[in-house]
Coordinates of C-alpha atoms in Angstrom, one line a residue:
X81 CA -12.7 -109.9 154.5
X82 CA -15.4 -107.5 155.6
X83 CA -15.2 -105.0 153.2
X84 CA -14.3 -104.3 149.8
X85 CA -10.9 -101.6 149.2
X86 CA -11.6 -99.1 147.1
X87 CA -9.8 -99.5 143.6
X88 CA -8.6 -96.4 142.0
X89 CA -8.9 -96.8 137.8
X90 CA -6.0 -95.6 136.1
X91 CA -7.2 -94.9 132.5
X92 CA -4.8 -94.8 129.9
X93 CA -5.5 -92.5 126.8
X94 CA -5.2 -94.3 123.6
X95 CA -1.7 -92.8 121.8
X96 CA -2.4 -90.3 119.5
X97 CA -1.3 -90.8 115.6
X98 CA -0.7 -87.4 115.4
X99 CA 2.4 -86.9 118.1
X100 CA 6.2 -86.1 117.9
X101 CA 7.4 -89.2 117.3
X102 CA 5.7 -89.8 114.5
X103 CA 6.2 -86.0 113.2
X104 CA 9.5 -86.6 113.2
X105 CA 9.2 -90.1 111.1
X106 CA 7.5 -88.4 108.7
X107 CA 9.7 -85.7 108.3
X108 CA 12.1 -88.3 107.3
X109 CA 10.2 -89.7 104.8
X110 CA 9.4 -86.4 103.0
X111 CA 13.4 -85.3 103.2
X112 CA 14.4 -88.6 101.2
X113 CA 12.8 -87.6 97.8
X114 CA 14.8 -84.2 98.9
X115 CA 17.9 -85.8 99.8
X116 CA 17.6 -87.6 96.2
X117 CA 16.9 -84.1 94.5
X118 CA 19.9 -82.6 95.7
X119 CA 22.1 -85.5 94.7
X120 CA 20.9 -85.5 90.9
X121 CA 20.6 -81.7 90.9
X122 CA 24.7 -82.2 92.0
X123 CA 25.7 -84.8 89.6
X124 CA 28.1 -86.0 92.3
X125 CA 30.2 -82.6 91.0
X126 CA 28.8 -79.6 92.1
X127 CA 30.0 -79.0 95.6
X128 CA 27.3 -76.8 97.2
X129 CA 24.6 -79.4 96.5
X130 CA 26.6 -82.4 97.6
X131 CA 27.4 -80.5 100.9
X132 CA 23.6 -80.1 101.1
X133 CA 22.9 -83.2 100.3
X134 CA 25.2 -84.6 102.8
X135 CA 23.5 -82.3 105.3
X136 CA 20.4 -83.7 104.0
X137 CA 21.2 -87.0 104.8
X138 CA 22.9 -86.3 108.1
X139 CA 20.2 -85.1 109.8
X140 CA 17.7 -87.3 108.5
X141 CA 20.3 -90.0 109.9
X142 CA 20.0 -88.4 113.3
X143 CA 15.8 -88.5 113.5
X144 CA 15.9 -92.1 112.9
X145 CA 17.7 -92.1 116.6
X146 CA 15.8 -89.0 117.9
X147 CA 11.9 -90.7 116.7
X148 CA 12.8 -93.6 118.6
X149 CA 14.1 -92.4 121.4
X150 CA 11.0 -90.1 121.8
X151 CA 8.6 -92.9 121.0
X152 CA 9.6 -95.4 124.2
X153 CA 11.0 -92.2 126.9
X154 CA 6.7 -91.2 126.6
X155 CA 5.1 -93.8 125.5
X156 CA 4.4 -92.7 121.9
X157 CA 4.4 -96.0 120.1
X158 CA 2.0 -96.2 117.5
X159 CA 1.2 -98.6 114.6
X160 CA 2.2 -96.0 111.9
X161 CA 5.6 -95.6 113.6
X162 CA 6.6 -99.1 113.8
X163 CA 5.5 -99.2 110.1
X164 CA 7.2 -96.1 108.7
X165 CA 10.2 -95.8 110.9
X166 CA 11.7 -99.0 109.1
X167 CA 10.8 -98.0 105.8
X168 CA 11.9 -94.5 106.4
X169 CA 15.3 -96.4 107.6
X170 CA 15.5 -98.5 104.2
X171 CA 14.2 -95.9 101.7
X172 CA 17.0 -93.0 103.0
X173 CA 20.0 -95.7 102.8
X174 CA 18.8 -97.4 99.4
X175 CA 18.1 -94.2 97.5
X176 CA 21.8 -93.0 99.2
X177 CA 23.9 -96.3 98.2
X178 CA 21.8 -96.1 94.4
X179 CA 22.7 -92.9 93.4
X180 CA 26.1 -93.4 94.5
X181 CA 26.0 -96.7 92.0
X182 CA 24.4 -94.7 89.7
X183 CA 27.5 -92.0 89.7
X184 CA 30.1 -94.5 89.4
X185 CA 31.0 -93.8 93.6
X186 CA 30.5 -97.2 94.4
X187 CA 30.3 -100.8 93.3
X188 CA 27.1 -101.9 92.6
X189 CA 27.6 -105.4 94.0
X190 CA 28.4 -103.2 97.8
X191 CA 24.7 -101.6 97.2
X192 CA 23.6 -104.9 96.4
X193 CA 25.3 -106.7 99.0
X194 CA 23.7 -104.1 101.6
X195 CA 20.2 -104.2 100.3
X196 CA 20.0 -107.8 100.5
X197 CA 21.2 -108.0 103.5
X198 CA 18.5 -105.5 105.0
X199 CA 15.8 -107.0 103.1
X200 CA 17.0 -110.6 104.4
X201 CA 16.5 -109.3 107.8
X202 CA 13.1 -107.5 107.9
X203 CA 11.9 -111.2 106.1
X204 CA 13.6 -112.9 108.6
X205 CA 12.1 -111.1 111.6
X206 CA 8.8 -112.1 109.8
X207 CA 9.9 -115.9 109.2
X208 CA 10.6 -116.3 113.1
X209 CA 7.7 -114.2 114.6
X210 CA 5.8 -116.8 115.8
X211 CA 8.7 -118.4 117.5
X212 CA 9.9 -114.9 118.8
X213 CA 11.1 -111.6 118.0
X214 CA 15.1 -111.4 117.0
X215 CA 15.7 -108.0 118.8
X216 CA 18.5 -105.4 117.3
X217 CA 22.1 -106.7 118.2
X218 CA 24.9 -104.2 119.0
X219 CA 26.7 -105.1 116.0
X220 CA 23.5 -104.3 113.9
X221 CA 23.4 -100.6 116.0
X222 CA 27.5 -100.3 114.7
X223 CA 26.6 -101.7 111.3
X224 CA 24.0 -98.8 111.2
X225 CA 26.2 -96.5 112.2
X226 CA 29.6 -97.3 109.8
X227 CA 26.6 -97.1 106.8
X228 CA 26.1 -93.4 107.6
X229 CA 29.1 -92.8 108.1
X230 CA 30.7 -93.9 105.0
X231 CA 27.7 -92.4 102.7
X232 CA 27.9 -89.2 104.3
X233 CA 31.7 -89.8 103.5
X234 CA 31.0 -90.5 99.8
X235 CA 28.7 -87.2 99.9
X236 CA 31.0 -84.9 101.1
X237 CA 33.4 -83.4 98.7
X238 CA 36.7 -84.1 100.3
X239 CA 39.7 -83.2 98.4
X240 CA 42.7 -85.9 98.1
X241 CA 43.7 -87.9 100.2
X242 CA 40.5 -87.4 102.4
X243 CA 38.3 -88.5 99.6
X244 CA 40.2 -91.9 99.6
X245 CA 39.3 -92.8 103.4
X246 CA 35.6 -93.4 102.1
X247 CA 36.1 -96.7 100.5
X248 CA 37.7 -97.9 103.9
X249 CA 34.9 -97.0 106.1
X250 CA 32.9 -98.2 103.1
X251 CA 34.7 -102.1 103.7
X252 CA 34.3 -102.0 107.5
X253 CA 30.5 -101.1 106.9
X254 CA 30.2 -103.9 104.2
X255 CA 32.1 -106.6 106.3
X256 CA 30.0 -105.6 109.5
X257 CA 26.9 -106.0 107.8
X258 CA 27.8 -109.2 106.4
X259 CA 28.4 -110.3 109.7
X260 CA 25.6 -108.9 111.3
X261 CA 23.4 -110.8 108.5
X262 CA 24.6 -114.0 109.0
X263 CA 24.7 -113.6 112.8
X264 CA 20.8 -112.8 112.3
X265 CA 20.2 -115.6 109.9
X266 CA 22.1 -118.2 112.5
X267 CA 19.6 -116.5 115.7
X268 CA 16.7 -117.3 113.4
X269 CA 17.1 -121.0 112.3
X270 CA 17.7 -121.3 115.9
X271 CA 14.9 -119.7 117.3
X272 CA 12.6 -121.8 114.9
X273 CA 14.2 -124.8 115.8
X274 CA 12.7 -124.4 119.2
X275 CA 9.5 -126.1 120.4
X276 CA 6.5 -123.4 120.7
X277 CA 5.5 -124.0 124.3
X278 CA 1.8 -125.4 124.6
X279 CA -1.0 -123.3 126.0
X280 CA -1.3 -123.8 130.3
X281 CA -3.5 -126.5 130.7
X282 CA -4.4 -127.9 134.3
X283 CA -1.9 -130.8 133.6
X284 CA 0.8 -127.9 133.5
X285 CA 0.1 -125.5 136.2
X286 CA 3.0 -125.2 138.4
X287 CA 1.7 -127.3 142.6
X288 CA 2.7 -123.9 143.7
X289 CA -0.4 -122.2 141.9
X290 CA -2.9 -124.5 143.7
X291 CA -0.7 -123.8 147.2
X292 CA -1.2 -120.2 147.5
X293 CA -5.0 -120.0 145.7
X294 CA -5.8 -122.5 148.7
X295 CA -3.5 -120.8 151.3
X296 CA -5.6 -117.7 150.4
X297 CA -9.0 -119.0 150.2
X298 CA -8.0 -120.3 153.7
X299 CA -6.8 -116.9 154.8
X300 CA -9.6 -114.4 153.3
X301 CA -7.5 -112.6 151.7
X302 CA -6.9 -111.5 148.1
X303 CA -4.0 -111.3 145.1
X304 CA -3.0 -109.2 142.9
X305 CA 0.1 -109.3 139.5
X306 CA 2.1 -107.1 138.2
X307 CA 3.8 -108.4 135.4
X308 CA 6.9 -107.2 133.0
X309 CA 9.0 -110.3 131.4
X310 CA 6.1 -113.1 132.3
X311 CA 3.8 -110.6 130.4
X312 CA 0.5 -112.1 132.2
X313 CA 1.7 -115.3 132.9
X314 CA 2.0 -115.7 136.6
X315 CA -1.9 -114.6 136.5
X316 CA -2.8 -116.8 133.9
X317 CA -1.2 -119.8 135.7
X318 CA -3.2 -118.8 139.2
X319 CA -7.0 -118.5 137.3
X320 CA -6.0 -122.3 135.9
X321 CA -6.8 -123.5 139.5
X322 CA -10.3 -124.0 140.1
X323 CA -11.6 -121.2 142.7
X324 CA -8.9 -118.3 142.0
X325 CA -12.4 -116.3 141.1
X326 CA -12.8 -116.3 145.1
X327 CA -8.9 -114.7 145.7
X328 CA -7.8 -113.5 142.4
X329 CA -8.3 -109.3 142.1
X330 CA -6.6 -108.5 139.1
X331 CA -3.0 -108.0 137.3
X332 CA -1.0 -105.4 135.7
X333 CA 1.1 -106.5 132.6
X334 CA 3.6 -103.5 132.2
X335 CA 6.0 -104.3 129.5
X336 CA 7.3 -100.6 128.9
X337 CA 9.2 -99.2 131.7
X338 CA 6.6 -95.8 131.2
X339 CA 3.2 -98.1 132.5
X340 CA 5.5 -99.2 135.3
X341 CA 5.1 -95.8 136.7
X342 CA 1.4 -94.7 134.9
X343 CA -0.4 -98.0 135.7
X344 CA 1.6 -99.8 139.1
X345 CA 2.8 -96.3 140.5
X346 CA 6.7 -97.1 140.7
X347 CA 8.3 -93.8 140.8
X348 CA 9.9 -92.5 137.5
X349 CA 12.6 -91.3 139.6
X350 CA 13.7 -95.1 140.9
X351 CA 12.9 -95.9 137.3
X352 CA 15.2 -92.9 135.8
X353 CA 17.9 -94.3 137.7
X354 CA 17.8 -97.9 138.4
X355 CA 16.1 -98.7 135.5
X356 CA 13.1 -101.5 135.2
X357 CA 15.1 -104.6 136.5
X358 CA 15.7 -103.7 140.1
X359 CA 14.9 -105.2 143.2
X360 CA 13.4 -102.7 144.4
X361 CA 11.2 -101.8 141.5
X362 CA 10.3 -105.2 141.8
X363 CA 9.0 -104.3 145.4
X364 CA 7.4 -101.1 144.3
X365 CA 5.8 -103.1 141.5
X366 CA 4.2 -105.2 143.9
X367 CA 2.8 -102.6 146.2
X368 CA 1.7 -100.7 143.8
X369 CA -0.2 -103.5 142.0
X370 CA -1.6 -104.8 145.5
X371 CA -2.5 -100.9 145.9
X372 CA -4.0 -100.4 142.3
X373 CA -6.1 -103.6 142.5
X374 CA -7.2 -103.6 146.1
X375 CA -5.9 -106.5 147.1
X376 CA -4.3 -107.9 150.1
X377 CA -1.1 -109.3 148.3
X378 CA 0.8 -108.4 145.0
X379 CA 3.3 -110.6 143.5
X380 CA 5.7 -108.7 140.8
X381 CA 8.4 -110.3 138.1
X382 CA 10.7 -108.0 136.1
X383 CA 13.6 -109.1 134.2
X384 CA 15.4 -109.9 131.4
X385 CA 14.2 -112.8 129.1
X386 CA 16.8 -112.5 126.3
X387 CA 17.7 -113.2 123.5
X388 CA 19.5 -110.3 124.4
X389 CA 20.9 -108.3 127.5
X390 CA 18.9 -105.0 128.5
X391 CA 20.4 -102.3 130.0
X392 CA 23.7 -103.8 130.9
X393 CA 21.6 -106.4 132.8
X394 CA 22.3 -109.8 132.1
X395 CA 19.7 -112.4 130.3
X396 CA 18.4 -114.7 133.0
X397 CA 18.9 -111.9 135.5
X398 CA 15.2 -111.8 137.1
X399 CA 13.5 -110.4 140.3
X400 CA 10.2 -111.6 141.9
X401 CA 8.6 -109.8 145.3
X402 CA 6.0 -110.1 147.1
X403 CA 3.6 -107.6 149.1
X404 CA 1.4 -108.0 152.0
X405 CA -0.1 -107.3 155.2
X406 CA 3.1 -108.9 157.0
X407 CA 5.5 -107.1 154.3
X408 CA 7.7 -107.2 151.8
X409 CA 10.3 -109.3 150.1
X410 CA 12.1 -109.9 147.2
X411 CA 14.2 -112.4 145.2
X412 CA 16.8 -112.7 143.1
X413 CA 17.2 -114.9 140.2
X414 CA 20.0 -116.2 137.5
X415 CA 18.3 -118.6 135.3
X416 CA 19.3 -120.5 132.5
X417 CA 17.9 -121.9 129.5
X418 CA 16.2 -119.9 126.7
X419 CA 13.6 -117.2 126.6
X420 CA 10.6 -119.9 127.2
X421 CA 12.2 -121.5 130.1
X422 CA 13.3 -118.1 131.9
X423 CA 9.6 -117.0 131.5
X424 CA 8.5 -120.2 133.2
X425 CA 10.7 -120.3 135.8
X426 CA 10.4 -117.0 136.8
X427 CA 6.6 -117.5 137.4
X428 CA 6.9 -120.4 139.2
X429 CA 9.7 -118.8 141.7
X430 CA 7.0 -115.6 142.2
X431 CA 4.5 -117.8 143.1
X432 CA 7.1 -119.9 145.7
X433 CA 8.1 -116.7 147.0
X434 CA 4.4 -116.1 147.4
X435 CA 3.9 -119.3 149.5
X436 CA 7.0 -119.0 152.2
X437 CA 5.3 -115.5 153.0
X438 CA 1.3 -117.0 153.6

């Protein structure tokens, strides 16, 4: 190459603490002293305060959907959120299924049964981490939901027979989160009973890697990743090869469907209705990664890694492309195996696609 494109930065502002995500997590945390005022100031008798505290709890219920939901739609994710928002979660339903103990509303072994169960968890997420993360289930999202539910059921001063439906939504919540615990505990003793995959070493880079660094050594010409499931992988396999300094740009790893458009340029509107694993987001992360890094190619992966579907989409469900001065073209993929293995195969496959276009 004669000259040298012109790279445009992108910067990306640091996320502020003070935003309204995190507002709204707050807000949570000061209404649960609240919510436990009203109750007491009630004694599970007076009406008007149990309607407000049902109220009270309702709501605060509903921000622990809305924070979230704020938090990953503009990129608001902050260390104090991912701390509070949980303990905001636990503290509103522990001090609810307590005083409801407390008043004779409930059997203590349900609020212990439920507490355990959501302690279990949180230590179980921490038991696993280095193995992987044990992402939210749907049955955890309806255990969630049959908890609310049923305490906002117990709060409520329903007269007879009304009153008497509680303790049945009560049962479904207990035997879903019983479920949900054990389905948790059973993804965990798996997940650490897989083999941590070894750093890359040259031993382990994938023949394709050496193909195209040589291929574009050979050609002049220049690469660039953008990465979302391999999370930095395919570029870390291509510097392993002795003399990718001479082709290798640059890479984008843009986990969060947001930096997908802020940092590789996809359009939110392709994003907003295709979502992030799409063919041809995978095409417009790859020219907009070739574009960002000035290089002459970009290679793109986005997919789904698991445990758990995303979106509706399949796990092993993964797209590679490729772009270039002779075009564009992308891949589809339906791999098996676990998280580890769809990860590796996926940058392997980018990197074939890579070669059949030099």
């Amino acid at each position: 190459m004669t000259g040298e494109p012109a790279v445009q930065a992108v910067p990306v502002p640091p996320v502020p603490l003070v935003n309204a995500a995190n507002a709204i997590t707050a807000l949570r945390l000061v209404m649960v002293p609240l919510f436990v005022a009203m109750v007491v100031a009630s004694d599970m008798i007076g009406r008007d305060w149990r309607i407000a505290a049902c109220l009270t709890f309702g709501l605060a219920s509903l921000t622990d959907f809305v924070d979230g939901w704020i938090a990953r739609r503009y990129g608001l994710i902050t260390s104090f959120g991912k701390v509070a928002d949980p303990i905001a979660d636990k503290a509103l339903t522990g001090a609810a299924l307590v005083l409801l103990s407390w008043y004779d509303r409930l059997p203590w072994w349900v609020t212990v049964v439920i507490l355990v169960r959501e302690v279990g968890v949180t230590l179980l997420r921490f038991w696993v981490i280095r193995y992987g993360v044990i992402a939210a289930s749907r049955g955890g999202k309806i255990k969630t939901t049959l908890q609310i539910l049923a305490i906002g059921w117990y709060l409520w001063p329903f007269p007879e027979p009304l009153a008497d439906v509680g303790p049945w939504i009560m049962a479904a919540a207990v035997a879903v989160t019983v479920a949900t615990g054990l389905d948790y505990t059973l993804r965990a003793l798996r997940m650490r009973g897989r083999r941590v995959p070894e750093a890359l070493s040259p031993a382990t880079v994938p023949p394709a890697a050496a193909g195209v660094v040589h291929a574009l050594a050979e050609r002049k010409e220049t690469l660039a990743t953008v990465e979302s499931l391999t999370g930095g992988l395919v570029a870390a396999t291509v510097v392993e090869v002795a003399g990718a300094s001479a082709v290798f740009r640059g890479g984008l790893v843009v986990y969060a469907t947001e930096l997908k458009a802020a940092l590789a340029g996809v359009p939110e509107e392709l994003l907003d209705e295709r979502g992030p694993v799409d063919p041809d987001v995978a095409l417009a992360l790859a020219e907009g990664g070739r574009a960002r890094c000035g290089a002459d190619w970009g290679v793109s992966t986005t997919g789904v890694a698991g445990p758990e579907p995303q979106g509706g989409k399949p796990v092993g469900l993964v797209y590679v492309a490729v772009a270039g001065p002779t075009g564009s073209a992308v891949r589809e993929l339906s791999l098996d195996g676990g998280r580890p293995a769809i990860r590796a195969a996926s940058v392997v496959e980018a990197l074939r696609l890579l070669m059949d276009r030099l």
